[in-house]
Amino acid sequence: MPKSLSIRAGLGSILFWSVISAAFIGPGSVTACAMAGSRYGLELLWVLTFATFGTVWLQEAASRITITTGRDLGQVIRQSYSGKTGVWVAWALFLAIFLGCAAYQAGNILGAVAGLSLLTGVPGTYLTGIVGLVCVALLWVGSTQHLANFLGLIVFAMGGAFVYVAFGAPVTPVALAKALVVPSLPAGSLLLVNGLIGTTIVPYNLFFGSSISPNQSLGDMRLGIWVAVVLGGIISVVLLLAGLLIPGDFSYPHMAAVLSESLGTWAGSLFAFGLFAAGFASSLTAPLAAAITAQSLLGIPKNSPQFRLIWLAVLATGVGFGLANATPIPVIVAVQAINGILLPFVTVFLFVAVNNRTLLKEHVNSLPQNIAMALVVLVTAVLGGWNVWLAILPPSP
């Protein structure tokens, strides 16, 4: 291939896979990352390093399955088990992804409405109804891709503003480098740690990314995922660094004030619109991803009544939280943590599928890839299980 064509193919792959990073840079990332910086300084920065590389390893494996077998992740998992076992596995995975998407959707709608309300001053209840109806219309006719791409660009523009702000954070390069790789777990941070993982390694993205992988080469896929996801991880890091500058408890008005003071009033408005854009784009992605997962795992035809009922149920969950006037920030952190807890259950099946030599032949995981994936499964399982244990049996005061 001529060098110019190779460069264009690489850039095209990076843009193509930016949908994955745009999917995890939503209200959950803005909230969890900035709150982590505001409450714990640099102590949770290592979580973003772990989660970013974990996203790369898992997403590459899911996409490699599709490219080398011609079948998406759900189809391979379903066909890896015979008889009733395959049916039970497919349904269990679908229900886990559906629950995760519904949880994400609550945060997506609340985040979108919070941003729009911050921008316009209109009460959230009215905005929730409008956002919900627009999402229904777009999902029903299937005209979501171009709008999601545009809103994704707004989110990345907001990320650029945070990069500028992060340079004002009181952090030395040595302290930053150390915090990126040295784990710490300050008291009371476990829920937020699971939230940071759940908002970065998005379980439904494994099925969503797998479904859009056909017709790509392995090389272009790997380049696109590595660059796009690492860029998303960098934005998460600068969100955390910007959180260091937030006085007192974290809130969206405080975040807008930090940007306004650093860049001008336009930056506060950009944050509000970016928060809306992040939530609205994800409000289209999460319901669609749940339906695509059902298509993959259960064989439900695309745009059938059952397909539409699934995305409608996910969307209705988020709208319900909005109409109930739920407080956005606690809900958003909690739903990201729920997905962090569900993640090991999903990744175990991915681990088994990507080591199926009958299907993948020479493209099964190498030993280093298996070690990396096993590390992700082990760490997320331990942290998630610990969180569940504390929720059931909280420590004595």
Coordinates of C-alpha atoms in Angstrom, one line a residue:
M1 CA 0.0 0.0 0.0
P2 CA 1.4 3.5 -0.8
K3 CA 2.5 5.4 2.2
S4 CA -0.1 8.2 1.7
L5 CA -2.9 5.7 1.5
S6 CA -1.6 3.9 4.7
I7 CA -1.5 7.2 6.6
R8 CA -5.1 8.0 5.5
A9 CA -6.2 4.5 6.5
G10 CA -4.6 5.0 9.9
L11 CA -6.2 8.4 10.5
G12 CA -9.5 7.0 9.3
S13 CA -9.3 4.2 11.8
I14 CA -8.5 6.6 14.6
L15 CA -11.5 8.7 13.8
F16 CA -13.6 5.5 13.4
W17 CA -12.7 4.2 16.9
S18 CA -13.1 7.6 18.5
V19 CA -16.7 6.5 19.0
I20 CA -15.5 4.3 21.8
S21 CA -13.6 7.1 23.6
A22 CA -16.5 9.5 23.0
A23 CA -18.8 6.9 24.6
F24 CA -16.9 6.8 27.9
I25 CA -16.3 10.6 28.0
G26 CA -19.8 11.2 29.2
P27 CA -21.4 12.7 32.3
G28 CA -20.0 9.8 34.3
S29 CA -16.4 10.6 33.3
V30 CA -16.8 14.4 33.9
T31 CA -18.4 13.8 37.3
A32 CA -16.3 10.9 38.6
C33 CA -12.9 12.2 37.4
A34 CA -13.5 15.8 38.6
M35 CA -14.9 14.5 41.9
A36 CA -11.9 12.3 42.4
G37 CA -9.5 15.2 42.0
S38 CA -11.6 17.5 44.2
R39 CA -11.9 14.9 47.1
Y40 CA -8.7 12.9 46.9
G41 CA -6.2 15.0 44.9
L42 CA -3.9 12.7 42.8
E43 CA -4.5 9.6 44.9
L44 CA -6.9 7.9 42.4
L45 CA -5.0 8.9 39.3
W46 CA -3.6 5.3 38.9
V47 CA -7.2 4.0 38.5
L48 CA -7.4 6.0 35.2
T49 CA -4.1 4.4 34.0
F50 CA -5.4 1.0 34.8
A51 CA -8.9 1.6 33.3
T52 CA -7.5 3.2 30.1
F53 CA -5.2 0.3 29.3
G54 CA -7.9 -2.2 30.4
T55 CA -10.2 -0.6 27.8
V56 CA -7.6 -1.1 25.1
W57 CA -6.9 -4.7 26.0
L58 CA -10.5 -5.7 26.2
Q59 CA -11.7 -3.7 23.2
E60 CA -8.9 -5.1 21.0
A61 CA -9.8 -8.7 22.0
A62 CA -13.6 -8.2 21.3
S63 CA -12.8 -6.6 17.9
R64 CA -10.2 -9.2 17.0
I65 CA -12.9 -11.9 17.4
T66 CA -15.1 -10.2 14.9
I67 CA -12.4 -9.4 12.3
T68 CA -10.9 -13.0 12.4
T69 CA -14.1 -15.0 12.6
G70 CA -16.7 -12.8 10.7
R71 CA -18.9 -13.1 13.8
D72 CA -19.5 -10.6 16.5
L73 CA -18.7 -11.1 20.2
G74 CA -22.2 -12.1 21.1
Q75 CA -22.5 -14.7 18.3
V76 CA -19.2 -16.3 19.3
I77 CA -20.1 -16.5 23.0
R78 CA -23.5 -18.0 22.2
Q79 CA -22.0 -20.5 19.8
S80 CA -19.3 -21.5 22.3
Y81 CA -21.8 -23.3 24.5
S82 CA -24.2 -26.0 23.4
G83 CA -27.9 -26.6 24.2
K84 CA -29.5 -24.9 27.1
T85 CA -26.2 -23.8 28.5
G86 CA -25.7 -21.5 25.5
V87 CA -29.2 -20.1 26.0
W88 CA -28.7 -19.4 29.7
V89 CA -25.3 -17.8 29.1
A90 CA -26.7 -15.6 26.4
W91 CA -29.6 -14.4 28.5
A92 CA -27.4 -13.9 31.6
L93 CA -25.0 -11.7 29.6
F94 CA -27.8 -9.8 28.0
L95 CA -29.5 -9.1 31.3
A96 CA -26.2 -7.9 32.8
I97 CA -25.6 -5.5 29.8
F98 CA -29.2 -4.4 29.9
L99 CA -29.0 -3.5 33.6
G100 CA -25.7 -1.7 33.0
C101 CA -27.1 0.3 30.0
A102 CA -30.2 1.2 32.0
A103 CA -28.0 2.4 34.9
Y104 CA -25.8 4.4 32.5
Q105 CA -28.9 5.9 30.9
A106 CA -30.0 7.3 34.3
G107 CA -26.7 9.1 34.5
N108 CA -26.8 10.1 30.8
I109 CA -30.2 11.8 31.0
L110 CA -29.5 13.5 34.4
G111 CA -26.1 14.7 33.0
A112 CA -27.6 16.0 29.8
V113 CA -30.4 17.8 31.6
A114 CA -28.0 19.2 34.3
G115 CA -25.9 20.7 31.5
L116 CA -28.9 22.1 29.7
S117 CA -30.4 23.5 32.8
L118 CA -27.0 25.2 33.8
L119 CA -26.9 26.7 30.3
T120 CA -30.6 27.9 30.1
G121 CA -31.9 28.1 33.6
V122 CA -35.0 26.1 32.6
P123 CA -36.2 23.6 35.2
G124 CA -35.0 20.0 34.7
T125 CA -38.4 18.4 34.6
Y126 CA -39.4 20.2 31.4
L127 CA -36.0 19.5 29.8
T128 CA -36.1 15.8 30.7
G129 CA -39.3 15.4 28.7
I130 CA -37.9 17.3 25.7
V131 CA -34.6 15.3 25.7
G132 CA -36.5 12.0 26.1
L133 CA -38.8 12.8 23.2
V134 CA -35.9 13.8 20.9
C135 CA -34.0 10.6 21.7
V136 CA -37.1 8.5 20.9
A137 CA -37.5 10.3 17.6
L138 CA -33.9 9.9 16.6
L139 CA -33.6 6.3 17.7
W140 CA -36.9 5.4 16.0
V141 CA -35.8 6.6 12.6
G142 CA -32.2 5.5 13.1
S143 CA -30.7 9.0 12.4
T144 CA -28.2 9.1 15.3
Q145 CA -24.7 8.6 13.9
H146 CA -24.1 12.1 12.5
L147 CA -25.6 13.9 15.5
A148 CA -23.6 11.7 17.9
N149 CA -20.4 12.5 16.0
F150 CA -21.1 16.2 16.2
L151 CA -21.9 16.1 19.9
G152 CA -18.7 14.0 20.4
L153 CA -16.7 16.8 18.8
I154 CA -18.2 19.2 21.3
V155 CA -17.2 16.9 24.1
F156 CA -13.6 16.8 22.9
A157 CA -13.7 20.6 22.6
M158 CA -14.7 20.7 26.2
G159 CA -11.8 18.3 26.9
G160 CA -9.5 20.7 25.2
A161 CA -10.6 23.5 27.6
F162 CA -9.9 21.2 30.5
V163 CA -6.4 20.5 29.2
Y164 CA -5.7 24.3 29.4
V165 CA -7.2 24.5 32.9
A166 CA -5.2 21.5 34.1
F167 CA -2.0 23.3 33.5
G168 CA -3.0 25.6 36.4
A169 CA -3.3 22.6 38.8
P170 CA -0.7 22.7 41.6
V171 CA 1.1 19.5 40.5
T172 CA 4.7 18.8 39.8
P173 CA 5.7 16.4 36.9
V174 CA 7.3 14.0 39.4
A175 CA 4.1 13.8 41.5
L176 CA 2.0 13.4 38.4
A177 CA 4.1 10.5 37.1
K178 CA 4.2 8.8 40.4
A179 CA 0.4 9.1 40.9
L180 CA -0.2 7.6 37.4
V181 CA 1.4 4.3 38.3
V182 CA 1.4 3.9 42.2
P183 CA -1.9 2.5 43.5
S184 CA -3.5 4.0 46.6
L185 CA -6.9 3.5 48.2
P186 CA -7.8 6.4 50.5
A187 CA -10.5 5.8 53.1
G188 CA -14.0 6.1 51.7
S189 CA -12.9 6.1 48.0
L190 CA -13.9 2.5 47.0
L191 CA -17.2 3.5 45.4
L192 CA -15.5 6.2 43.4
V193 CA -12.8 3.8 42.3
N194 CA -15.4 1.4 40.9
G195 CA -17.1 4.4 39.3
L196 CA -13.9 5.5 37.6
I197 CA -13.4 1.9 36.2
G198 CA -17.1 1.6 35.2
T199 CA -17.1 4.9 33.4
T200 CA -14.0 4.0 31.4
I201 CA -14.2 0.3 30.7
V202 CA -17.8 0.4 29.5
P203 CA -19.1 -3.2 29.4
Y204 CA -21.6 -2.5 26.6
N205 CA -18.8 -1.0 24.4
L206 CA -17.3 -4.5 24.1
F207 CA -20.4 -5.7 22.2
F208 CA -20.9 -2.3 20.5
G209 CA -17.3 -2.1 19.3
S210 CA -17.4 -5.7 18.1
S211 CA -20.5 -5.1 16.1
I212 CA -18.8 -2.3 14.1
S213 CA -15.5 -4.0 13.5
P214 CA -16.0 -6.0 10.2
N215 CA -14.1 -5.0 7.1
Q216 CA -11.2 -3.5 9.2
S217 CA -7.7 -4.9 9.2
L218 CA -6.2 -6.1 12.5
G219 CA -3.4 -3.4 12.1
D220 CA -5.8 -0.5 11.5
M221 CA -8.1 -1.7 14.3
R222 CA -5.3 -1.9 16.8
L223 CA -3.9 1.6 15.8
G224 CA -7.4 3.1 16.0
I225 CA -8.2 1.7 19.4
W226 CA -4.9 2.5 21.0
V227 CA -4.8 6.1 19.8
A228 CA -8.5 6.9 20.3
V229 CA -8.8 5.2 23.8
V230 CA -5.5 6.7 25.1
L231 CA -6.7 10.2 24.0
G232 CA -9.9 9.6 25.9
G233 CA -7.8 8.5 28.9
I234 CA -5.8 11.7 28.7
I235 CA -9.0 13.7 28.8
S236 CA -10.1 11.8 31.9
V237 CA -6.7 12.6 33.5
V238 CA -7.1 16.3 32.8
L239 CA -10.6 16.2 34.1
L240 CA -9.2 14.9 37.4
L241 CA -6.5 17.5 37.4
A242 CA -9.1 20.3 36.8
G243 CA -11.0 18.9 39.8
L244 CA -8.0 19.8 42.0
L245 CA -9.0 23.5 41.5
I246 CA -12.6 23.1 42.6
P247 CA -13.2 24.8 46.0
G248 CA -15.2 22.8 48.5
D249 CA -17.5 20.0 47.5
F250 CA -17.7 19.1 43.8
S251 CA -20.7 20.5 41.9
Y252 CA -21.4 21.4 38.3
P253 CA -21.6 25.2 39.0
H254 CA -18.2 25.0 40.7
M255 CA -16.7 23.3 37.7
A256 CA -18.2 25.9 35.4
A257 CA -16.8 28.6 37.7
V258 CA -13.3 27.1 37.5
L259 CA -13.4 27.2 33.7
S260 CA -14.8 30.7 33.6
E261 CA -12.1 32.1 35.9
S262 CA -9.4 30.4 33.9
L263 CA -10.6 31.1 30.3
G264 CA -13.5 33.5 30.5
T265 CA -17.3 33.2 30.8
W266 CA -17.5 31.5 27.4
A267 CA -15.7 28.5 28.9
G268 CA -18.3 28.0 31.6
S269 CA -21.0 28.0 28.9
L270 CA -18.8 25.5 26.9
F271 CA -18.7 23.2 29.9
A272 CA -22.5 23.4 30.3
F273 CA -23.1 22.7 26.7
G274 CA -20.4 20.0 26.7
L275 CA -22.0 18.3 29.7
F276 CA -25.3 18.3 27.8
A277 CA -23.6 17.0 24.6
A278 CA -21.8 14.2 26.5
G279 CA -25.1 13.2 28.2
F280 CA -27.2 13.5 25.1
A281 CA -24.7 11.6 22.8
S282 CA -24.5 8.8 25.4
S283 CA -28.3 8.8 25.8
L284 CA -28.4 7.7 22.1
T285 CA -25.6 5.2 22.5
A286 CA -26.6 3.3 25.6
P287 CA -30.1 2.3 24.5
L288 CA -28.9 1.4 21.0
A289 CA -26.0 -0.7 22.5
A290 CA -28.5 -2.6 24.7
A291 CA -30.6 -3.5 21.6
I292 CA -27.5 -4.4 19.5
T293 CA -26.4 -6.7 22.3
A294 CA -29.8 -8.4 22.2
Q295 CA -29.4 -8.7 18.5
S296 CA -26.0 -10.3 18.9
L297 CA -26.7 -12.6 21.9
L298 CA -30.3 -13.5 21.3
G299 CA -30.7 -13.1 17.6
I300 CA -33.4 -10.4 17.8
P301 CA -33.8 -8.8 14.3
K302 CA -32.6 -5.2 14.1
N303 CA -35.5 -2.6 14.1
S304 CA -38.0 -5.3 15.0
P305 CA -40.6 -4.5 17.7
Q306 CA -38.6 -6.4 20.3
F307 CA -35.4 -4.5 19.3
R308 CA -37.2 -1.1 19.7
L309 CA -38.8 -2.2 22.9
I310 CA -35.4 -2.9 24.4
W311 CA -33.9 0.5 23.6
L312 CA -37.2 2.1 24.7
A313 CA -37.0 0.4 28.1
V314 CA -33.5 1.6 28.6
L315 CA -34.4 5.2 27.6
A316 CA -37.5 5.1 29.8
T317 CA -35.3 4.3 32.8
G318 CA -33.2 7.4 32.3
V319 CA -36.2 9.6 31.7
G320 CA -37.9 8.2 34.8
F321 CA -34.9 9.3 37.0
G322 CA -35.0 12.7 35.4
L323 CA -38.8 13.2 35.9
A324 CA -38.3 12.1 39.6
N325 CA -35.9 15.0 40.0
A326 CA -33.1 12.7 41.2
T327 CA -30.0 14.5 42.3
P328 CA -27.5 14.0 39.4
I329 CA -24.1 13.7 40.9
P330 CA -24.8 10.8 43.5
V331 CA -26.8 8.9 40.9
I332 CA -24.1 9.3 38.2
V333 CA -21.3 8.1 40.6
A334 CA -23.5 5.1 41.8
V335 CA -24.4 3.9 38.3
Q336 CA -20.8 4.0 37.1
A337 CA -19.9 1.9 40.1
I338 CA -22.7 -0.6 39.3
N339 CA -21.1 -1.1 35.8
G340 CA -17.7 -1.4 37.4
I341 CA -19.1 -4.2 39.5
L342 CA -20.8 -5.9 36.5
L343 CA -17.6 -5.7 34.4
P344 CA -15.8 -8.9 35.6
F345 CA -18.9 -11.0 34.8
V346 CA -18.9 -9.8 31.2
T347 CA -15.1 -10.0 30.7
V348 CA -14.8 -13.6 31.9
F349 CA -16.9 -14.7 28.9
L350 CA -14.8 -12.5 26.6
F351 CA -11.6 -14.1 28.0
V352 CA -13.0 -17.6 27.2
A353 CA -14.1 -16.6 23.7
V354 CA -10.8 -15.0 22.7
N355 CA -9.0 -18.2 23.7
N356 CA -11.2 -20.4 21.5
R357 CA -8.6 -21.9 19.1
T358 CA -11.2 -23.7 17.1
L359 CA -12.7 -20.3 16.0
L360 CA -9.8 -17.9 16.1
K361 CA -6.9 -20.3 15.2
E362 CA -3.6 -18.5 15.3
H363 CA -5.4 -15.2 16.4
V364 CA -6.1 -16.4 20.0
N365 CA -4.6 -14.5 22.9
S366 CA -0.9 -14.6 23.4
L367 CA 0.5 -15.2 26.9
P368 CA 1.0 -11.4 27.6
Q369 CA -2.5 -10.7 26.3
N370 CA -3.9 -13.3 28.7
I371 CA -2.0 -12.0 31.6
A372 CA -3.2 -8.4 30.9
M373 CA -6.8 -9.5 30.5
A374 CA -6.6 -11.7 33.6
L375 CA -5.3 -8.7 35.6
V376 CA -8.3 -6.6 34.5
V377 CA -10.7 -9.4 35.5
L378 CA -9.0 -10.0 38.8
V379 CA -8.7 -6.4 39.9
T380 CA -12.3 -5.5 38.9
A381 CA -13.7 -8.6 40.6
V382 CA -11.9 -7.9 43.8
L383 CA -12.8 -4.2 43.9
G384 CA -16.4 -4.9 42.8
G385 CA -16.8 -7.8 45.3
W386 CA -15.4 -5.6 48.1
N387 CA -17.9 -2.9 47.3
V388 CA -20.8 -5.3 47.4
W389 CA -19.5 -6.7 50.7
L390 CA -19.4 -3.3 52.2
A391 CA -22.9 -2.5 50.9
I392 CA -24.3 -5.6 52.6
L393 CA -22.2 -5.5 55.8
P394 CA -21.0 -1.9 56.3
P395 CA -18.2 -1.5 58.9
S396 CA -19.2 -0.6 62.4
P397 CA -18.9 3.1 63.2

